[in-house]
Short mmCIF file of C-alpha atoms in Angstrom, two decimals:
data_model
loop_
_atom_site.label_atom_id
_atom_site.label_comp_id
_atom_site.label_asym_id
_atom_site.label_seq_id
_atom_site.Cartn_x
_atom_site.Cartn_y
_atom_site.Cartn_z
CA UNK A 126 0.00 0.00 0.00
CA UNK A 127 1.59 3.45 -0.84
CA UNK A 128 2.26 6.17 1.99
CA UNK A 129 -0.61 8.31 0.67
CA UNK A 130 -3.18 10.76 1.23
CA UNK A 131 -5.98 10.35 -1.09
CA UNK A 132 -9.20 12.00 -0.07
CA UNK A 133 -11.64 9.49 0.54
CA UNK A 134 -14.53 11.69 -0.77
CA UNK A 135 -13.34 11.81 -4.07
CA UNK A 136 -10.56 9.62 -4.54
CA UNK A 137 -8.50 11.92 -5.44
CA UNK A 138 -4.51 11.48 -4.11
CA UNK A 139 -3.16 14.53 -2.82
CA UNK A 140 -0.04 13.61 -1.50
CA UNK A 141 2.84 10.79 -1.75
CA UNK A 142 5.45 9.68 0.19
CA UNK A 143 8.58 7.51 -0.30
CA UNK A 144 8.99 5.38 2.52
CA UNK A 145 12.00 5.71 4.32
CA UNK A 146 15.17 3.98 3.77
CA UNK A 147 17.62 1.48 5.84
CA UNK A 148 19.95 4.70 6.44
CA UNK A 149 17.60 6.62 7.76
CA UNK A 150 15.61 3.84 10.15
CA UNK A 151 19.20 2.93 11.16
CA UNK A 152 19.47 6.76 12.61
CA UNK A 153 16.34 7.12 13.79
CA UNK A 154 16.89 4.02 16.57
CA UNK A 155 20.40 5.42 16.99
CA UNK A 156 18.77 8.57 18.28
CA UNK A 157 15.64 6.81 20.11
CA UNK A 158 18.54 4.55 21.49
CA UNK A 159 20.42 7.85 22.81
CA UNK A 160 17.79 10.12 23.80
CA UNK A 161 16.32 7.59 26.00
CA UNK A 162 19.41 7.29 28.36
CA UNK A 163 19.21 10.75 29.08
CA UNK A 164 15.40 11.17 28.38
CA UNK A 165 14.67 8.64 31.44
CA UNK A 166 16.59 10.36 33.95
CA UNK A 167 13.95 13.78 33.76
CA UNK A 168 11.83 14.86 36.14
CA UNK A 169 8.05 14.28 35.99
CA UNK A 170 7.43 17.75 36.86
CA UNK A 171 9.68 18.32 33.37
CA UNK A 172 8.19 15.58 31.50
CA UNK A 173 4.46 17.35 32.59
CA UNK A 174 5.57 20.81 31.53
CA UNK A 175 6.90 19.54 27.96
CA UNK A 176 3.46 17.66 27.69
CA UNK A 177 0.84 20.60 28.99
CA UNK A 178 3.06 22.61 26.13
CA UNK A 179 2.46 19.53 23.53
CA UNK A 180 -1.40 19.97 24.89
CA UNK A 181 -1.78 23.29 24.33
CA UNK A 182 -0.25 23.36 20.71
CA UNK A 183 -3.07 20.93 19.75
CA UNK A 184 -5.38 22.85 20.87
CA UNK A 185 -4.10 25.74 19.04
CA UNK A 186 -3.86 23.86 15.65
CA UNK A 187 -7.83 22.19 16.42
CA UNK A 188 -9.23 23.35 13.28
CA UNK A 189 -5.82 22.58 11.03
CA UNK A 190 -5.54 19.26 12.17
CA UNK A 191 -8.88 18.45 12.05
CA UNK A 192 -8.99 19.41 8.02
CA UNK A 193 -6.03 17.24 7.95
CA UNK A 194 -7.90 14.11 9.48
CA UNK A 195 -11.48 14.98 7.18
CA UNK A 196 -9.21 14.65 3.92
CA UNK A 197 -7.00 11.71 4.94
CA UNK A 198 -10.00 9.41 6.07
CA UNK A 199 -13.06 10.99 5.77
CA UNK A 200 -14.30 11.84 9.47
CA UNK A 201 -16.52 14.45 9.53
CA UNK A 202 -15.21 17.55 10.68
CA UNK A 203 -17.16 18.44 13.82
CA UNK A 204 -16.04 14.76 15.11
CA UNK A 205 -12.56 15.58 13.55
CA UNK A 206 -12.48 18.82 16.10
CA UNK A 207 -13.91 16.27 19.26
CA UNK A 208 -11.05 13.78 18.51
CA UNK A 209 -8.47 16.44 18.77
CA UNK A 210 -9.92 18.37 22.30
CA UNK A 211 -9.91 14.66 23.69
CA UNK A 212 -6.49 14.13 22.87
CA UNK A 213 -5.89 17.62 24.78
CA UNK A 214 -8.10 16.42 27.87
CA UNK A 215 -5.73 13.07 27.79
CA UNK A 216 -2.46 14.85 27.57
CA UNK A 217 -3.41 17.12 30.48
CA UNK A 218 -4.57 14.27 32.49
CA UNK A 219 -1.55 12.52 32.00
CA UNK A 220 0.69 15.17 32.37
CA UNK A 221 -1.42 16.04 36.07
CA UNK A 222 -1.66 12.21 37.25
CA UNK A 223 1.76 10.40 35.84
CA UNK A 224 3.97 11.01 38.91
CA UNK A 225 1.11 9.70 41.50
CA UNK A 226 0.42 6.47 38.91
CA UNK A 227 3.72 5.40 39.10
CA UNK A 228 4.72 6.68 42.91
CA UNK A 229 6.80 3.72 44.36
CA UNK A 230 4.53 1.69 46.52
CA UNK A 231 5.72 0.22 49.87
CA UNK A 232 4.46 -3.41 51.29
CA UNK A 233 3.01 -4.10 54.41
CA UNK A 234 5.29 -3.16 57.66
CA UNK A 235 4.40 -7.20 57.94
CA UNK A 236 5.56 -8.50 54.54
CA UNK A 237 8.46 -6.45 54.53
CA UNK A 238 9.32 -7.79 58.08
CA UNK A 239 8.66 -11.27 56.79
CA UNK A 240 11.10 -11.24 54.18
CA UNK A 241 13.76 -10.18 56.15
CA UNK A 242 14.63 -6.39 54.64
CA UNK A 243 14.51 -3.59 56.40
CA UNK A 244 12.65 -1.57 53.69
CA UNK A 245 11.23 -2.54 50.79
CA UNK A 246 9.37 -0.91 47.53
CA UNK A 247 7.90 -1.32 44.14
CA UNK A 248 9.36 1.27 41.73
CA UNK A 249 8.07 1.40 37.67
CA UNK A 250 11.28 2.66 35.81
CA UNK A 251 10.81 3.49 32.26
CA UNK A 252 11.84 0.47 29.49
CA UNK A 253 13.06 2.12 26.01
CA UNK A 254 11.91 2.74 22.85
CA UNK A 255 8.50 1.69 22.15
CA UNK A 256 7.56 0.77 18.97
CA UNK A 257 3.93 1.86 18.25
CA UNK A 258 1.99 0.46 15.38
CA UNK A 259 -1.34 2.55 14.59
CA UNK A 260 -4.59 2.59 12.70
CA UNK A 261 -6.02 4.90 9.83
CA UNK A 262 -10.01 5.56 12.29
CA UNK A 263 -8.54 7.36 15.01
CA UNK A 264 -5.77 8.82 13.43
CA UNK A 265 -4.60 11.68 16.41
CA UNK A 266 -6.04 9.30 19.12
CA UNK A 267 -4.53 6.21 19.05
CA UNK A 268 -1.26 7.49 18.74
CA UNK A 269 -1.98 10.18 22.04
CA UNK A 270 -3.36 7.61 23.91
CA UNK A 271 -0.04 5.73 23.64
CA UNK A 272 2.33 8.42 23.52
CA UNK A 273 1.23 10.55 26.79
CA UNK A 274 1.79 7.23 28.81
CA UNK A 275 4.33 6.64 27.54
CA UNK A 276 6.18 9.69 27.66
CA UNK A 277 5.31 10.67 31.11
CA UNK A 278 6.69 7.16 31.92
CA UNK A 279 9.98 8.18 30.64
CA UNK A 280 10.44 5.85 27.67
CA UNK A 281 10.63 7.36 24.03
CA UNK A 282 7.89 6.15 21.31
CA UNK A 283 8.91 5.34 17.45
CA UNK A 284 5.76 5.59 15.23
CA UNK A 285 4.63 3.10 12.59
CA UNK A 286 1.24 5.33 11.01
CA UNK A 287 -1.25 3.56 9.14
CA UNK A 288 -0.01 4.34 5.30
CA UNK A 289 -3.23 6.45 4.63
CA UNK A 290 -2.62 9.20 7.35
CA UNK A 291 0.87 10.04 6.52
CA UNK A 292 0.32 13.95 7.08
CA UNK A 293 -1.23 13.48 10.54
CA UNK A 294 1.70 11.05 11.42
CA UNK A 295 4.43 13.83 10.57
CA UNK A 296 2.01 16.36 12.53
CA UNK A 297 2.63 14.36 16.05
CA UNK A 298 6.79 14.48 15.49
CA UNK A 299 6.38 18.00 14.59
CA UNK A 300 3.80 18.57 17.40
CA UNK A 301 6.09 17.08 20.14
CA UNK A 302 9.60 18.61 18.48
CA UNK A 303 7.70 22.08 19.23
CA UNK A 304 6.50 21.49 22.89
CA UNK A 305 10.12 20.91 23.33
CA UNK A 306 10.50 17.64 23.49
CA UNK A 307 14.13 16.24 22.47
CA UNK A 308 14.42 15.37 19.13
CA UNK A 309 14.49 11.25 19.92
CA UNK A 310 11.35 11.23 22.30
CA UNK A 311 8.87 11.13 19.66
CA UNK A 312 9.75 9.93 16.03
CA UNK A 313 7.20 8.88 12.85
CA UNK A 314 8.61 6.11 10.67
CA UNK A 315 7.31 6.58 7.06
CA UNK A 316 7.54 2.97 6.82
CA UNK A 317 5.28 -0.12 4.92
CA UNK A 318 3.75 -2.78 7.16
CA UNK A 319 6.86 -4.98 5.58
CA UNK A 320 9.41 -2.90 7.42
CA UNK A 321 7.77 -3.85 10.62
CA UNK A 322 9.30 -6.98 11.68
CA UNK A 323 13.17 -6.00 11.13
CA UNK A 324 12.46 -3.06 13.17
CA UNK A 325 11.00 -4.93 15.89
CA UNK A 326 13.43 -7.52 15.77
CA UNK A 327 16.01 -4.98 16.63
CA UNK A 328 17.42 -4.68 20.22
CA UNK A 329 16.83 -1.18 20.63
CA UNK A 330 12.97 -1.59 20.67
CA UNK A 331 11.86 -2.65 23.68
CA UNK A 332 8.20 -3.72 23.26
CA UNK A 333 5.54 -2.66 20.59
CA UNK A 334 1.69 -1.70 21.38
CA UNK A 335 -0.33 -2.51 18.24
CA UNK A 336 -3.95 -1.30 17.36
CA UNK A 337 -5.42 -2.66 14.18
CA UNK A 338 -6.70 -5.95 12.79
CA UNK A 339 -6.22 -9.70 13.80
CA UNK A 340 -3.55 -10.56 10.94
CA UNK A 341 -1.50 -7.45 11.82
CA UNK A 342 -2.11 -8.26 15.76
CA UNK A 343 -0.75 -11.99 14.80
CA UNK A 344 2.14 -10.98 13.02
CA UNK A 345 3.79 -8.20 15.78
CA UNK A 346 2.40 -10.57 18.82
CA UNK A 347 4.47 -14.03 16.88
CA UNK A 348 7.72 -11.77 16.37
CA UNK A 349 7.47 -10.16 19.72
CA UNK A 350 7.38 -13.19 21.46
CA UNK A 351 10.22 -14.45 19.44
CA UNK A 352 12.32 -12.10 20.57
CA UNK A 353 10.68 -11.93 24.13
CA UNK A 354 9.28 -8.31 24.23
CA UNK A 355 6.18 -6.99 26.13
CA UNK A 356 3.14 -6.30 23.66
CA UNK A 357 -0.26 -4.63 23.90
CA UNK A 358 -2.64 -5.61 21.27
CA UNK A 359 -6.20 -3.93 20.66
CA UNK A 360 -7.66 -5.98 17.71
CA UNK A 361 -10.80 -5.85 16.56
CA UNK A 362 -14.25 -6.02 17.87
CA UNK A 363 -18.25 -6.57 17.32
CA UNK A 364 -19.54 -4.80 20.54
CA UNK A 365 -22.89 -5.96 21.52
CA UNK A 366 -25.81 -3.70 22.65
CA UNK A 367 -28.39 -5.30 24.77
CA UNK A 368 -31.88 -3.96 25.55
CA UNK A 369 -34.14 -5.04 27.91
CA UNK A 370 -37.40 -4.76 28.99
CA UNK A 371 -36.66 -2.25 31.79
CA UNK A 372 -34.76 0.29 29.74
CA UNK A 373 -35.41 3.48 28.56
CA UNK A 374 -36.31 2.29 24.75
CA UNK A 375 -36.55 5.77 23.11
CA UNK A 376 -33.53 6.74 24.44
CA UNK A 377 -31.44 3.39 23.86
CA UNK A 378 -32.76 3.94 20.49
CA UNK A 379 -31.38 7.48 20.25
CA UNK A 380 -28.24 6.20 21.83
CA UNK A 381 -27.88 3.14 19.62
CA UNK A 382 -27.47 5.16 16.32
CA UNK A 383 -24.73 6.92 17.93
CA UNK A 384 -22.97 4.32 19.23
CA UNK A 385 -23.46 2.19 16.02
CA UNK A 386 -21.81 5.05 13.38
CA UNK A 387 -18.98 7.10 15.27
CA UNK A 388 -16.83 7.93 13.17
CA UNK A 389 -18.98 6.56 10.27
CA UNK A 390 -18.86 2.92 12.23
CA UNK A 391 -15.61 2.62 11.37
CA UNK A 392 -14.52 1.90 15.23
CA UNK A 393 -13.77 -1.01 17.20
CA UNK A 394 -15.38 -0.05 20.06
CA UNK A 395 -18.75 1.33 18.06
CA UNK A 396 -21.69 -1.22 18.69
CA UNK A 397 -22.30 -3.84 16.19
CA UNK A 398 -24.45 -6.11 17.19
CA UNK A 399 -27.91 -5.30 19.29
CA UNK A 400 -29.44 -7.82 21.15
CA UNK A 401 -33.05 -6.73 22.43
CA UNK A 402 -35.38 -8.43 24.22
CA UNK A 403 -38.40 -9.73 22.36
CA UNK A 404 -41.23 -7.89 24.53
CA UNK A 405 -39.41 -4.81 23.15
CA UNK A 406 -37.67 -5.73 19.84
CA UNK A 407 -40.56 -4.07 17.58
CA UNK A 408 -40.07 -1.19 19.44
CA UNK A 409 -36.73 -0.79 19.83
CA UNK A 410 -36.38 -1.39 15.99
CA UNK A 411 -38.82 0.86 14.75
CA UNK A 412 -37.02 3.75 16.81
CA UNK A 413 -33.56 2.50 15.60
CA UNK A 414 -34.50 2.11 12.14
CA UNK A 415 -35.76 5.66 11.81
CA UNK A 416 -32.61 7.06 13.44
CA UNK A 417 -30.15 5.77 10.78
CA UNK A 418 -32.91 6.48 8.33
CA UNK A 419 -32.45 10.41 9.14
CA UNK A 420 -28.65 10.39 9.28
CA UNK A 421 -27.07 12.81 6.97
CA UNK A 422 -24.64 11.60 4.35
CA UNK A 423 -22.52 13.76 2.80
CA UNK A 424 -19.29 15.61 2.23
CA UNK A 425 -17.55 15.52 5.08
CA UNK A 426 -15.66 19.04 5.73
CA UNK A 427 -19.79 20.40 6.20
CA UNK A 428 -20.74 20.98 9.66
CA UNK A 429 -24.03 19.34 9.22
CA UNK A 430 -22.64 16.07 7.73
CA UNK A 431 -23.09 12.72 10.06
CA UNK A 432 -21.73 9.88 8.15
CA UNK A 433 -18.78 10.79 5.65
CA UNK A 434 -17.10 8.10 3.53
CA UNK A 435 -15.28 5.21 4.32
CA UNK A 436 -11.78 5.29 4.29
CA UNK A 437 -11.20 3.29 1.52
CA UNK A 438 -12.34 1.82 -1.41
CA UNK A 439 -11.38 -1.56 -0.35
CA UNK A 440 -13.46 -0.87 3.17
CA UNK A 441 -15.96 -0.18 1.07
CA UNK A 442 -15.63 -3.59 -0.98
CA UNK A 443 -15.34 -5.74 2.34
CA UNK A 444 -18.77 -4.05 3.71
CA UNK A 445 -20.41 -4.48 0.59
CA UNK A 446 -19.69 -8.23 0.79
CA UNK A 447 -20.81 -8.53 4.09
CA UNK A 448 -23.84 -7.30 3.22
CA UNK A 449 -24.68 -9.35 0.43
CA UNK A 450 -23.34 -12.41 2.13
CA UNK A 451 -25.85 -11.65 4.94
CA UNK A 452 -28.58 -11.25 2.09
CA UNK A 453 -28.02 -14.94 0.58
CA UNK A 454 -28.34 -16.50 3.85
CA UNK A 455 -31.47 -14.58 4.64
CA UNK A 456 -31.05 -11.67 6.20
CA UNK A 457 -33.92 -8.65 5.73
CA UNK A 458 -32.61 -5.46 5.03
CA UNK A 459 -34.56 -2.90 7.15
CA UNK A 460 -32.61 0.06 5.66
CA UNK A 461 -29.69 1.18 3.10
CA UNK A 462 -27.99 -1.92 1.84
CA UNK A 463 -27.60 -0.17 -1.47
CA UNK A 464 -24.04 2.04 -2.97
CA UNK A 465 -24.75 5.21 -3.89
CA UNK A 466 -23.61 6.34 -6.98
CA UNK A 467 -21.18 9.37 -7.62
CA UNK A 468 -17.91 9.85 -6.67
CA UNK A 469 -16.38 8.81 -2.81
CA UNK A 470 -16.23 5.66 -0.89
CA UNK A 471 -19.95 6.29 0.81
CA UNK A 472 -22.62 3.60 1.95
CA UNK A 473 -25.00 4.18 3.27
CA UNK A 474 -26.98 3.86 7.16
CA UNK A 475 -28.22 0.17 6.94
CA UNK A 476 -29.62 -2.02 9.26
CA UNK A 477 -29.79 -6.01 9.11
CA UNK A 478 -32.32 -8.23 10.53
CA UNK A 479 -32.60 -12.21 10.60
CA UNK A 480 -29.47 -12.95 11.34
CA UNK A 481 -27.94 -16.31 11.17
CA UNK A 482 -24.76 -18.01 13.05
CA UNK A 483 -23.78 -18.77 9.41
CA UNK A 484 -23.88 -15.57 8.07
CA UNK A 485 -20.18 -14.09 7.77
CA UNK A 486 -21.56 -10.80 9.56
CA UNK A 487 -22.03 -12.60 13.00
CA UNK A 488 -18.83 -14.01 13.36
CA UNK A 489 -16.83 -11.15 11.25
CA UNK A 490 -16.65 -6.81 12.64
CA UNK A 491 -18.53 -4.32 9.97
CA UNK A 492 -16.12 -1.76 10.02
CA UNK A 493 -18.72 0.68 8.65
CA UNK A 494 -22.71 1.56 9.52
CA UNK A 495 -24.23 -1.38 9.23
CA UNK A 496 -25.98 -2.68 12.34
CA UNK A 497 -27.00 -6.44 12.52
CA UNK A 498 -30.43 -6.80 14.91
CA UNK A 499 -31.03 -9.90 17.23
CA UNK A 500 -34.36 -11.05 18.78
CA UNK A 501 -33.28 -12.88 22.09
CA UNK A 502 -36.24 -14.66 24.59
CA UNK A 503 -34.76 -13.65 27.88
CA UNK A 504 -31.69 -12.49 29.74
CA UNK A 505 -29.80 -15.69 29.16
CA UNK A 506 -30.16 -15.93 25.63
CA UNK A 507 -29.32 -12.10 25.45
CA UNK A 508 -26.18 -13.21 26.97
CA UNK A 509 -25.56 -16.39 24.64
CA UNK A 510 -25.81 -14.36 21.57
CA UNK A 511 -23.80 -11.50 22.63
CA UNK A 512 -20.90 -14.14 23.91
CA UNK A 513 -21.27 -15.73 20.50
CA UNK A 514 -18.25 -13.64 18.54
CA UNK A 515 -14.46 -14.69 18.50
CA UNK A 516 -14.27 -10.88 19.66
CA UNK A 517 -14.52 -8.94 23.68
CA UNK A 518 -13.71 -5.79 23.05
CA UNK A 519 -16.48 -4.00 24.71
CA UNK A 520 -20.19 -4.14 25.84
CA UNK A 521 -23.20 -1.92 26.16
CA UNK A 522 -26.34 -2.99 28.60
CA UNK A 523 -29.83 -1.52 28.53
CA UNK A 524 -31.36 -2.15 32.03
CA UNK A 525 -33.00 -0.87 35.37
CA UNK A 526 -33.13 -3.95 36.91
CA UNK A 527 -30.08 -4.17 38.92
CA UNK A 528 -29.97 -8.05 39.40
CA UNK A 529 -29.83 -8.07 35.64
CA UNK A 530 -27.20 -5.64 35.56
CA UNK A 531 -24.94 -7.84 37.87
CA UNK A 532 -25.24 -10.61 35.63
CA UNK A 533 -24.12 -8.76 32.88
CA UNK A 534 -21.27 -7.76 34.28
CA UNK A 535 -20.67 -11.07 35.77
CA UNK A 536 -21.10 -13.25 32.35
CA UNK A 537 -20.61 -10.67 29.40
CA UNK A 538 -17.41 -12.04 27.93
CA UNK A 539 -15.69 -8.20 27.50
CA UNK A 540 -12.89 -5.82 28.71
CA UNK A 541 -16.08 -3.54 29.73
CA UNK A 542 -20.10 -3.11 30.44
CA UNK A 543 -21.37 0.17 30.14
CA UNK A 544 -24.70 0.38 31.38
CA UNK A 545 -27.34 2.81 29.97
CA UNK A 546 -24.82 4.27 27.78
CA UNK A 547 -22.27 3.55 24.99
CA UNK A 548 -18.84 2.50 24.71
CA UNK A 549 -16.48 5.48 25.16
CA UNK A 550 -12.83 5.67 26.12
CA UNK A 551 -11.53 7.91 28.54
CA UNK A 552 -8.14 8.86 30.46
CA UNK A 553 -9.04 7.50 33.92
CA UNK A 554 -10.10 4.08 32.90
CA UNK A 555 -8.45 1.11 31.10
CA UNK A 556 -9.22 0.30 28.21
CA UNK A 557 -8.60 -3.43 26.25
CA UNK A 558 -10.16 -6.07 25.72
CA UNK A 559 -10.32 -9.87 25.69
CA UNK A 560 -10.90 -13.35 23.53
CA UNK A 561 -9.63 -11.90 20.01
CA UNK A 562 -9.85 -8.56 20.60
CA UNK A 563 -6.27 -8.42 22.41
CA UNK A 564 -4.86 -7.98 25.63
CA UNK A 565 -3.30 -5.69 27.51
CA UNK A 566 -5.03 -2.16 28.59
CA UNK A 567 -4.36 1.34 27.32
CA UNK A 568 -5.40 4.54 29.80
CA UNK A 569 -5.73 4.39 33.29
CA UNK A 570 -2.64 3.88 35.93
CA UNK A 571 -3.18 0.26 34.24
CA UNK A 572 -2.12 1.84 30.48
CA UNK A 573 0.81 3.74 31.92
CA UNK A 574 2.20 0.38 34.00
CA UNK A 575 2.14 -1.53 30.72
CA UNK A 576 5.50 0.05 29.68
CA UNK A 577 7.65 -0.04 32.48
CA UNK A 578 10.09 -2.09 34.32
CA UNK A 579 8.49 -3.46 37.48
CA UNK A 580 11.19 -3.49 39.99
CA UNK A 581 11.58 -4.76 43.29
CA UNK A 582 13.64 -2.91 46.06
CA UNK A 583 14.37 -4.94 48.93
CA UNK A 584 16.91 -3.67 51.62
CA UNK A 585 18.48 -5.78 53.98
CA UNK A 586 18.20 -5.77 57.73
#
């Protein structure tokens, strides 16, 4: 795949990239190498300040960057502008909360006695150059949500950018070179996905956190381990959303079309599947159906616009399969289902009924807005059908019974249950999942703890 921006609503390429040589990889891990010996030894209260500074120079450049992200892969504007204030909100948080995540933690007075020391802590020291491999959906996002950790941790971050989003790759080196960050904290590899391996093979790189699809996930995870380095995967996912008969069914309707096409459904964490009770599925549907019906497609750099284009032709191609797959087996087609013609990567709001276990769109993630709709009987076939997917990424559940709500929690096979609400990532809570969706968590004193050293201090008497 060329390093490329072509605009997804009218396929038109704007700008290319030759990817980088062997010279200039080889100096770019020299420097990471370097940088981080002296890099580790700052202060948190210096590592904050450089960070706040990276913060607020996003927040200057909002509107820039989020023209950048509408032509690179097609996210409407207005959600363009949200993904770049949360990526200030994280940096701050980080920046305010690092030095308390990762304070050395002391045993009990009896442990410690136990063992014989005199003292004894837990300290997290930084590990190296993290290799970061990062999706084309969340293009400012997934790389912040890495980087802040990780730089507030002390360790220095070498970026492999989906080949797509090259511009908005270059943008976070430049971004953290201005805040005043060394030269070697941050770096973007214009790299293909072939270059990965040799660079993650090398001894310099310490570990790798990956965010993309199963093959990619595979391939970083079998090399890692290989070479014995820490890895944290988020891979894909088909996020159920269950309604029962207790909920608020206008406004899990209301919710459900948001949570289905964020970022034009192209997210892992967007809900896929919705699983609603049969005293309430006509309901429910009608209300859902009419929701996607209203969406606005269009171009996406207008304010008004609500689902933009995919990212890619070939996105495009896969949905459109799943689709008619879904059709030959038996599916109804409540909505959309169709390609519109003129120029762009669009389809359309569509929503899929009479689904079967055969079909390739219950075992396989729409990256796009399609929504597939389940009838289940009762709470425990509710909980069969959303534990039915090689995926447990997330999980939304509709309820006011709170009985029903502790099951969910307790059986839902899923890195997280939000109840009466949707999916949502956010600084102060980890983030991950489980079953083929990856391990590991981002965010959260949990993210920030997945790159360092855990080390044991243990004093003698």
């Amino acid at each position: 795949m060329p390093i490329a921006t072509v605009n997804p609503a009218n396929g038109e390429t704007l700008k290319t990239y030759e990817a980088m040589g062997e010279e200039e990889i080889e100096r770019r891990l020299q420097l990471a190498e370097a940088t981080f010996r002296t890099y580790r030894t700052t202060t948190f209260a210096e590592r904050a300040r450089l960070l706040n500074r990276a913060a607020d120079l996003l927040d200057e450049d909002q509107q820039d960057i989020a023209r950048v992200l509408t032509t690179e892969m097609g996210k409407p504007i207005k959600q363009a502008r949200a993904e770049a204030a949360k990526c200030v909100k994280a940096m701050r948080w980080y920046a305010e909360h690092a030095e308390e995540l990762l304070a050395d933690e002391e045993p009990a007075d009896f442990d410690v006695k136990d063992s014989g020391a005199s003292r004894a802590l837990v300290r997290y020291r930084p590990m190296g150059p993290v290799l970061a491999v990062m999706p084309w959906n969340f293009p400012l996002w997934q790389v912040i949500r890495f980087a802040a950790p990780a730089l507030m941790a002390g360790n220095v971050g070498l970026l492999k950018h989906a080949s797509n989003v090259p511009q908005t790759a270059l943008y976070l080196e430049d971004l953290f070179h201005r805040a005043g960050f060394t030269e070697g904290c941050f770096q973007t590899l214009l790299i293909g996905s072939g270059q990965v391996d040799d660079i993650l093979r090398d001894e310099r790189v310490k570990a790798a956190t990956l965010t993309g699809s199963e093959p990619a996930g595979r391939a970083v995870a079998s090399t890692a381990a290989e070479m014995i380095k820490k890895t944290v995967l988020e891979l894909g996912g088909s996020d159920p959303f269950v309604v029962m008969p207790s909920a608020d069914i206008d406004r899990a309707a209301q919710v459900a079309v948001t949570a289905r096409v964020q970022n034009t459904g192209q997210s892992c964490i967007a809900a896929k599947r919705f699983i609603v009770h049969t005293d309430v599925y006509d309901r429910f549907a009608e209300r859902f159906v009419e929701g996607m019906k209203a969406l606005k497609v269009g171009d996406p750099l207008e304010e008004e616009t609500e689902i933009g284009p995919l990212s890619s032709e070939r996105g495009r191609d896969d949905l459109e399969e799943l689709v008619a797959d879904a059709r030959r087996g038996g599916a109804t087609v409540l909505c959309g289902g169709e390609r519109p013609g003129g120029p762009g990567w669009y389809y359309p709001p569509t929503v899929l009924a009479d689904i079967g276990r055969e079909m390739r769109i219950h075992r396989e993630e729409a990256f796009g807005p399609v929504a597939t709709l389940y009838r289940a009987a009762d709470l425990d076939e509710a909980v069969l059908i959303a534990n039915d997917s090689p995926f447990g990424l997330s999980s939304n559940v509709w309820t006011r019974d709170e009985t029903e709500v502790d099951r969910f929690v307790r059986d839902l096979e899923a890195g997280g249950v939000y109840v009466n609400g949707m999916t949502a990532s956010h600084p102060a809570f980890p983030f991950g999942g489980v079953k083929r969706s990856g391990y590991g968590r981002e965010l959260s004193g949990h993210g920030i703890r997945e790159f360092c050293n855990i080390t044991t201090v243990w004093h003698g008497a």
